[in-house]
Coordinates of C-alpha atoms (C1' of nucleotides) in Angstrom, one line a residue:
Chain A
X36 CA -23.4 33.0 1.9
X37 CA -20.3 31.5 2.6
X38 CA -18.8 30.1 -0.7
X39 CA -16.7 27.5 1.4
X40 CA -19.7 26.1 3.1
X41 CA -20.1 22.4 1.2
X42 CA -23.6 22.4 1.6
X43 CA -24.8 25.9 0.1
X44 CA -26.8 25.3 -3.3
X45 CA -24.0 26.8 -5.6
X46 CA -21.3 24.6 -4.3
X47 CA -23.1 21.8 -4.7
X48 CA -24.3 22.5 -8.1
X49 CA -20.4 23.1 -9.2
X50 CA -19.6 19.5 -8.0
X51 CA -22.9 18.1 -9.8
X52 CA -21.5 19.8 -12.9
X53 CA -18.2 18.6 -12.2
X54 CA -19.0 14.6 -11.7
X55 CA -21.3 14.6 -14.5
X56 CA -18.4 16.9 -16.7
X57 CA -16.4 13.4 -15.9
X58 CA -18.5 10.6 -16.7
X59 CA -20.3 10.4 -12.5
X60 CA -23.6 10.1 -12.3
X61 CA -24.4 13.0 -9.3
X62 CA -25.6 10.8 -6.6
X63 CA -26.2 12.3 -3.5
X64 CA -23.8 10.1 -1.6
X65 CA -21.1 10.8 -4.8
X66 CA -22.0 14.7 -4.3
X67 CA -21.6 14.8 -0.9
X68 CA -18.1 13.1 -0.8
X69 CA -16.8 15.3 -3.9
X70 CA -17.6 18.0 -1.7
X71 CA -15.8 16.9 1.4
X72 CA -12.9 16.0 -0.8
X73 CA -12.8 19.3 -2.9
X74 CA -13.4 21.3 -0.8
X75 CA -9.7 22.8 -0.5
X76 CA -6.9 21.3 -1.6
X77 CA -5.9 18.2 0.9
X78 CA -4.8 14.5 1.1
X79 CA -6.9 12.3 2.7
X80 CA -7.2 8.7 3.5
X81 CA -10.5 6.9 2.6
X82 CA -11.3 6.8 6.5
X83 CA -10.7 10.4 6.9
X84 CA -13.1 11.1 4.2
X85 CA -15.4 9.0 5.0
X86 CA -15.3 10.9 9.0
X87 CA -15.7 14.4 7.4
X88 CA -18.6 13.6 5.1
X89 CA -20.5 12.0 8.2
X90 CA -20.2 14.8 10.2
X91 CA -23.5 16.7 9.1
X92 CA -26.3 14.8 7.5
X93 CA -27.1 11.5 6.2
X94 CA -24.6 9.3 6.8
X95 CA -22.9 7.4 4.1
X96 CA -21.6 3.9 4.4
X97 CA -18.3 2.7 4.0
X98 CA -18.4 0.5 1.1
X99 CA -19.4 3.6 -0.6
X100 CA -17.1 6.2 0.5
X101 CA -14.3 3.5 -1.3
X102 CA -16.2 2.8 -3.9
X103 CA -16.7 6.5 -4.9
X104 CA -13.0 7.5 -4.5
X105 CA -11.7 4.8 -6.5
X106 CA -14.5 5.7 -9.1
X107 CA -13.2 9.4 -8.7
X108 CA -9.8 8.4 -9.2
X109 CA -10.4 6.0 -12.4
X110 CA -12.5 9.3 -14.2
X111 CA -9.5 11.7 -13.4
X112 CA -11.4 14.2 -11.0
X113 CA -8.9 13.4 -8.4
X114 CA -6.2 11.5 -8.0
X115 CA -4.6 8.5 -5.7
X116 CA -1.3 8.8 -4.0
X117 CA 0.7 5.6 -3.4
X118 CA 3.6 7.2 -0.5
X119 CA 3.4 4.0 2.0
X120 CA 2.1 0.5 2.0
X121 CA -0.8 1.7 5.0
X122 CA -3.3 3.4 3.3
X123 CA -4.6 4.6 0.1
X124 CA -4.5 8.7 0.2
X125 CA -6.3 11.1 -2.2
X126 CA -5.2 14.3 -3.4
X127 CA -7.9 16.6 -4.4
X128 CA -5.2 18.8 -6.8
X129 CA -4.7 16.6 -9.9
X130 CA -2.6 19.2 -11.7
X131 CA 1.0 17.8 -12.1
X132 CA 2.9 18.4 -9.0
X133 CA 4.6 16.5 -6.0
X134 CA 5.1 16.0 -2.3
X135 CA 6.9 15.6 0.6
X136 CA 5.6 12.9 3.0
X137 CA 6.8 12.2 6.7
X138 CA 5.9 8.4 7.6
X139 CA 6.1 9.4 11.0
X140 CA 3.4 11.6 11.2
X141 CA 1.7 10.4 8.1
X142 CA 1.2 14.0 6.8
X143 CA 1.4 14.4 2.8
X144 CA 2.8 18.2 1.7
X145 CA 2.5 19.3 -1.2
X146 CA 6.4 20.7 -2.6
X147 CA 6.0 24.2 -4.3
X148 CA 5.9 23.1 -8.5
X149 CA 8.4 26.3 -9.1
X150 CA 11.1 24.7 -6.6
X151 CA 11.1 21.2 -8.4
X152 CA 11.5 19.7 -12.0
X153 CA 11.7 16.2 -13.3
X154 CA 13.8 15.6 -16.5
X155 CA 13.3 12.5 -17.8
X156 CA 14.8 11.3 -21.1
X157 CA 14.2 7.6 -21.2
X158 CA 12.1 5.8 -23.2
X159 CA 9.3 3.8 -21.7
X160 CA 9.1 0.2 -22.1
X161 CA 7.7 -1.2 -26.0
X162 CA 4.0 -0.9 -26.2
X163 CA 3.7 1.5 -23.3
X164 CA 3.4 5.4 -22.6
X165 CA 4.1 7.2 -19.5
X166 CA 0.7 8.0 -17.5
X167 CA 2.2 9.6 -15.0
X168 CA 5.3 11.1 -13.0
X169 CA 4.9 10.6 -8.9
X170 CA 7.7 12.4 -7.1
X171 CA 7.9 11.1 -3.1
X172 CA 9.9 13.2 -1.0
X173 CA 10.6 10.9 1.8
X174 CA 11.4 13.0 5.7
X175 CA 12.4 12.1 8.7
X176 CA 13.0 14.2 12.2
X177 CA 16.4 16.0 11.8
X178 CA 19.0 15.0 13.3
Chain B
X89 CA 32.4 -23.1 -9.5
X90 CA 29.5 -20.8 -10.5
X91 CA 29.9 -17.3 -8.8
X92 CA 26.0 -16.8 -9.2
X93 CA 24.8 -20.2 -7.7
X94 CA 23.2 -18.1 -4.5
X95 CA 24.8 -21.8 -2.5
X96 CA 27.9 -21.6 -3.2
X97 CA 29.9 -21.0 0.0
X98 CA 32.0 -17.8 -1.8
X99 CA 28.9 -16.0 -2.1
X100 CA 27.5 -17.4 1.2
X101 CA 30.4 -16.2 2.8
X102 CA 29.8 -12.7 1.4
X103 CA 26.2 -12.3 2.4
X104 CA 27.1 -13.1 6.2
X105 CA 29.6 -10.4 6.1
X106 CA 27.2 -8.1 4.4
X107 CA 24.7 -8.8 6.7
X108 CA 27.2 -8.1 9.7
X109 CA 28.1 -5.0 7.9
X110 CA 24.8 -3.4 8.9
X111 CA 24.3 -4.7 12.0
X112 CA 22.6 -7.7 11.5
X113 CA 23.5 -10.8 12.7
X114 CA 23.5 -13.4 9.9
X115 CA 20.5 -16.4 10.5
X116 CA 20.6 -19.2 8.6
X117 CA 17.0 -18.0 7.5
X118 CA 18.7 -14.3 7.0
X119 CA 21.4 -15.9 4.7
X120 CA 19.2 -17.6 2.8
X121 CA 16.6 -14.6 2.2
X122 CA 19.4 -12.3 1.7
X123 CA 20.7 -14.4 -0.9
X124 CA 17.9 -14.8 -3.0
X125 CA 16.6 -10.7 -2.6
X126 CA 20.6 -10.0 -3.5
X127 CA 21.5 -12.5 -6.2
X128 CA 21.2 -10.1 -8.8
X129 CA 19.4 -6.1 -9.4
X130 CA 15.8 -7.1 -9.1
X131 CA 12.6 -6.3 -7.8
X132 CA 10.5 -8.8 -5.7
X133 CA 7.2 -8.8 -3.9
X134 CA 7.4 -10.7 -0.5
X135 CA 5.7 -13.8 -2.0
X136 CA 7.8 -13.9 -4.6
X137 CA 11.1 -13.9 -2.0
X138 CA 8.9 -16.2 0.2
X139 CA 8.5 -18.7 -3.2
X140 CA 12.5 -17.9 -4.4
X141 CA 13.6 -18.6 -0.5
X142 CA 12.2 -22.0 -1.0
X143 CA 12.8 -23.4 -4.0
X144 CA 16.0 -25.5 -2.0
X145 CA 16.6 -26.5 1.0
X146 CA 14.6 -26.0 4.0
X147 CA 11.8 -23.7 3.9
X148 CA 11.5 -20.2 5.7
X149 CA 8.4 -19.4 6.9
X150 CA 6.3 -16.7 5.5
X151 CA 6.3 -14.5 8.6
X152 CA 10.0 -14.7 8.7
X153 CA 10.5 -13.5 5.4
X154 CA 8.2 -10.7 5.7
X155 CA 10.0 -9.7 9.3
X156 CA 13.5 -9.9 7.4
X157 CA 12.6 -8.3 4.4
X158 CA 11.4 -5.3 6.9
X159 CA 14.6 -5.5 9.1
X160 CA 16.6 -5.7 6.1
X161 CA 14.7 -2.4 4.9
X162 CA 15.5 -0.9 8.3
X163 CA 19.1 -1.4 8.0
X164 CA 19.6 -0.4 4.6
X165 CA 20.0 -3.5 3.1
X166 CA 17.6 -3.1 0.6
X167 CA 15.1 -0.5 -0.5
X168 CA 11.3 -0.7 0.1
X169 CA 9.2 0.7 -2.5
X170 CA 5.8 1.9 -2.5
X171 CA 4.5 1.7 -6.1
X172 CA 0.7 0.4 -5.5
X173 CA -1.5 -0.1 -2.5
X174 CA -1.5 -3.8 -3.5
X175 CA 1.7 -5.1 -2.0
X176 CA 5.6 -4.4 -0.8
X177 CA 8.1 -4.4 -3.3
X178 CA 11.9 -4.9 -2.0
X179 CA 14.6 -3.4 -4.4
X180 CA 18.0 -5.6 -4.3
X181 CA 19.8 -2.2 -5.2
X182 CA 20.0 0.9 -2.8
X183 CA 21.9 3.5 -4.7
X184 CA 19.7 6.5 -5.5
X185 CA 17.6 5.4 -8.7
X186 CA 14.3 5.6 -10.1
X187 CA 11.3 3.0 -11.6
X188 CA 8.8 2.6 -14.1
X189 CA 5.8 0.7 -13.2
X190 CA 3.4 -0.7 -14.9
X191 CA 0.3 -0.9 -12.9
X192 CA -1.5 -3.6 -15.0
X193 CA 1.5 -6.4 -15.2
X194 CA 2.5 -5.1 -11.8
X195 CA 6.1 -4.9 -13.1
X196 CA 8.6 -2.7 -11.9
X197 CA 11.8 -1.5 -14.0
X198 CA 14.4 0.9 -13.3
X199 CA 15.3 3.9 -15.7
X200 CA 18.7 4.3 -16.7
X201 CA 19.9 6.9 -13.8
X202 CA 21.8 9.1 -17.1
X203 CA 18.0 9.7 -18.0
X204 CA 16.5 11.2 -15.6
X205 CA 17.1 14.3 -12.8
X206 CA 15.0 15.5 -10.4
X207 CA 16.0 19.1 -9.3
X208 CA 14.5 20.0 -5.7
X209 CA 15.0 23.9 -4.5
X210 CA 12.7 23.1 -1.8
X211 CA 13.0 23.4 2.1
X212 CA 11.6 20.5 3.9
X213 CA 9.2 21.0 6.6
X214 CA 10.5 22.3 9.8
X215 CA 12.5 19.6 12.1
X216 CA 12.6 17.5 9.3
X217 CA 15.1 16.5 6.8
X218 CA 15.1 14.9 3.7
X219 CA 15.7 11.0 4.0
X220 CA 15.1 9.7 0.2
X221 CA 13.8 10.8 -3.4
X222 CA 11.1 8.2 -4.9
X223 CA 10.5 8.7 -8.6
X224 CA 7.8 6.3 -10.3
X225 CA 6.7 7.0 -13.8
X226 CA 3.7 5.4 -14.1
X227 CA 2.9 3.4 -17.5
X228 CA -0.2 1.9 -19.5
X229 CA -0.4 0.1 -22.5
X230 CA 0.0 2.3 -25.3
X231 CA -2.8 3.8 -27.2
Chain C
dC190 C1' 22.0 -19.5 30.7
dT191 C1' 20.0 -15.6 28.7
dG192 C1' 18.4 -13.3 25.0
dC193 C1' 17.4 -13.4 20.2
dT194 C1' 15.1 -15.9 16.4
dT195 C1' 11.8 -18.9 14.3
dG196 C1' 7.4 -20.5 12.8
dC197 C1' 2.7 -21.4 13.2
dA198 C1' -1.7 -19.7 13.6
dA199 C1' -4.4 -16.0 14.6
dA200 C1' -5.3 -11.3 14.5
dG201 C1' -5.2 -6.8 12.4
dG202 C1' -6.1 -3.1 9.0
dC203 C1' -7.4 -1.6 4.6
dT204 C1' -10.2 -2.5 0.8
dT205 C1' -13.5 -5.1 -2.1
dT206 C1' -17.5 -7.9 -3.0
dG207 C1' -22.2 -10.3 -2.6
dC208 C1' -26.5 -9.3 -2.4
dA209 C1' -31.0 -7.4 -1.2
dG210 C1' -33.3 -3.3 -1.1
dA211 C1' -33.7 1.7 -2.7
dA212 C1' -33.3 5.2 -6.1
dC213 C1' -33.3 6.6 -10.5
dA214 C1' -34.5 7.2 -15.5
Chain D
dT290 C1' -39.6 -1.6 -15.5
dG291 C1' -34.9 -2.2 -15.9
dT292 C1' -30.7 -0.4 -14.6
dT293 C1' -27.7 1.7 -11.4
dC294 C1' -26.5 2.7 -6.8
dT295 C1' -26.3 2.0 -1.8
dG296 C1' -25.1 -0.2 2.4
dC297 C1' -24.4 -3.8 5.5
dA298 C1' -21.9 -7.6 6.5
dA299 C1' -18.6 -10.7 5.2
dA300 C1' -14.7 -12.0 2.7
dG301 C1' -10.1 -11.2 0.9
dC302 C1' -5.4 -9.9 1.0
dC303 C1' -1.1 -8.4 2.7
dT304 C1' 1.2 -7.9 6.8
dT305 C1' 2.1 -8.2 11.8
dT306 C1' 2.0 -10.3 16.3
dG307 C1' 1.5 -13.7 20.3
dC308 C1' 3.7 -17.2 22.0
dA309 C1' 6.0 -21.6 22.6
dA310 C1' 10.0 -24.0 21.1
dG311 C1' 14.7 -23.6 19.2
dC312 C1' 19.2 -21.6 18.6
dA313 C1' 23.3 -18.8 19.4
dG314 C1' 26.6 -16.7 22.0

DNA sequence: CTGCTTGCAAAGGCTTTGCAGAACA
DNA sequence: TGTTCTGCAAAGCCTTTGCAAGCAG
């Protein structure tokens, strides 16, 4: 059995155990675009998403692909990347770590964590905590 | 005469050279955007430059604020940042620096550049170079 | 004159929502 | 049986574009 394939039993029952270890209700629909999305570790855009889960079995809608990420996202099992005003992408890594991103081709990367550090002494704003650091890498074509 | 009044001609007179400076040429409409987006170290939402613009004088139509805000981008003028999906926020000051953002009020403050580094050992992708460094810390209320 | 700019309205693209039916507990 | 979830279509919002009229050089 191929322990990649997203639609062998034990796969799938890892990502039931996984939603419902964050608060998700195992839907199939929910179970079937947690496996698209986790998979391996990518960035995808709601549309892409929703294209890869529909390409074996029941379809699932739209509204619901969206729905589910943004539900993902809120309980933590992945998270949402804001690198341009487009689209909405998901990573499904939500360890601490950043990326480069080329607007050009509209491909996310993920920068080796060894290679970069953030140091941040400032204190945040009264009556709020820091929830997160996002580090953009911004490329263009050399030269 | 009061060197912040974004009507006197001083500071008029500085925003068309400005503007000229990167290769823009200087519209009455460009002026007047210019000079509310550069008036003083902010960060503005297109409506809100759109509601500024046109709190005096003749009014600048929304598309025209949203296609100088992008050519002013282009040019270096001013900084696009991409801290939600939501909307476009246009930074008045380009020097390297870095935000807070707090998602709920949807404001957006810089941290003192003293407090924070970013160290990057990493090679960009091949053909490509590195054109920025985006830093936001994300907030929530605290607690 | 000739090309750039404006501005209105309309279109476009991504995302959310309303609501009825289906699934689930 | 009552709650949650799905999915279609429609709406919503931010932003861009088409095009005719205006302006600048």
């Amino acid at each position: 059995m191929n322990p990649t394939d997203p639609h062998n039993s034990e796969h799938r029952k890892n990502i039931v155990q996984l939603l419902r270890s964050h608060g998700i209700s195992p839907t199939v629909q929910r179970v079937k675009i947690a496996s698209t999305m986790l998979l391996r570790p990518q960035h995808l855009s709601a549309e892409q998403v929703l294209t890869l889960t529909n390409q074996t079995g029941r379809p699932v809608s739209k509204a619901t692909v969206y729905n589910s990420l943004g539900l993902f996202a809120r309980k933590g099992l992945i998270r949402e990347l804001f690198v341009d005003q487009e689209r909405a992408f998901y990573d499904s890594s939500t360890h601490p770590h950043h990326h480069f991103y080329n607007p050009l081709t509209q491909e996310i990367c993920d920068i080796d964590p060894e290679s970069v550090s953030v140091n941040l002494n400032a204190q945040p704003p009264a009556d709020t905590e820091i929830s997160g650091i996002e580090v953009v890498v911004h490329l263009r074509p050399k030269q």
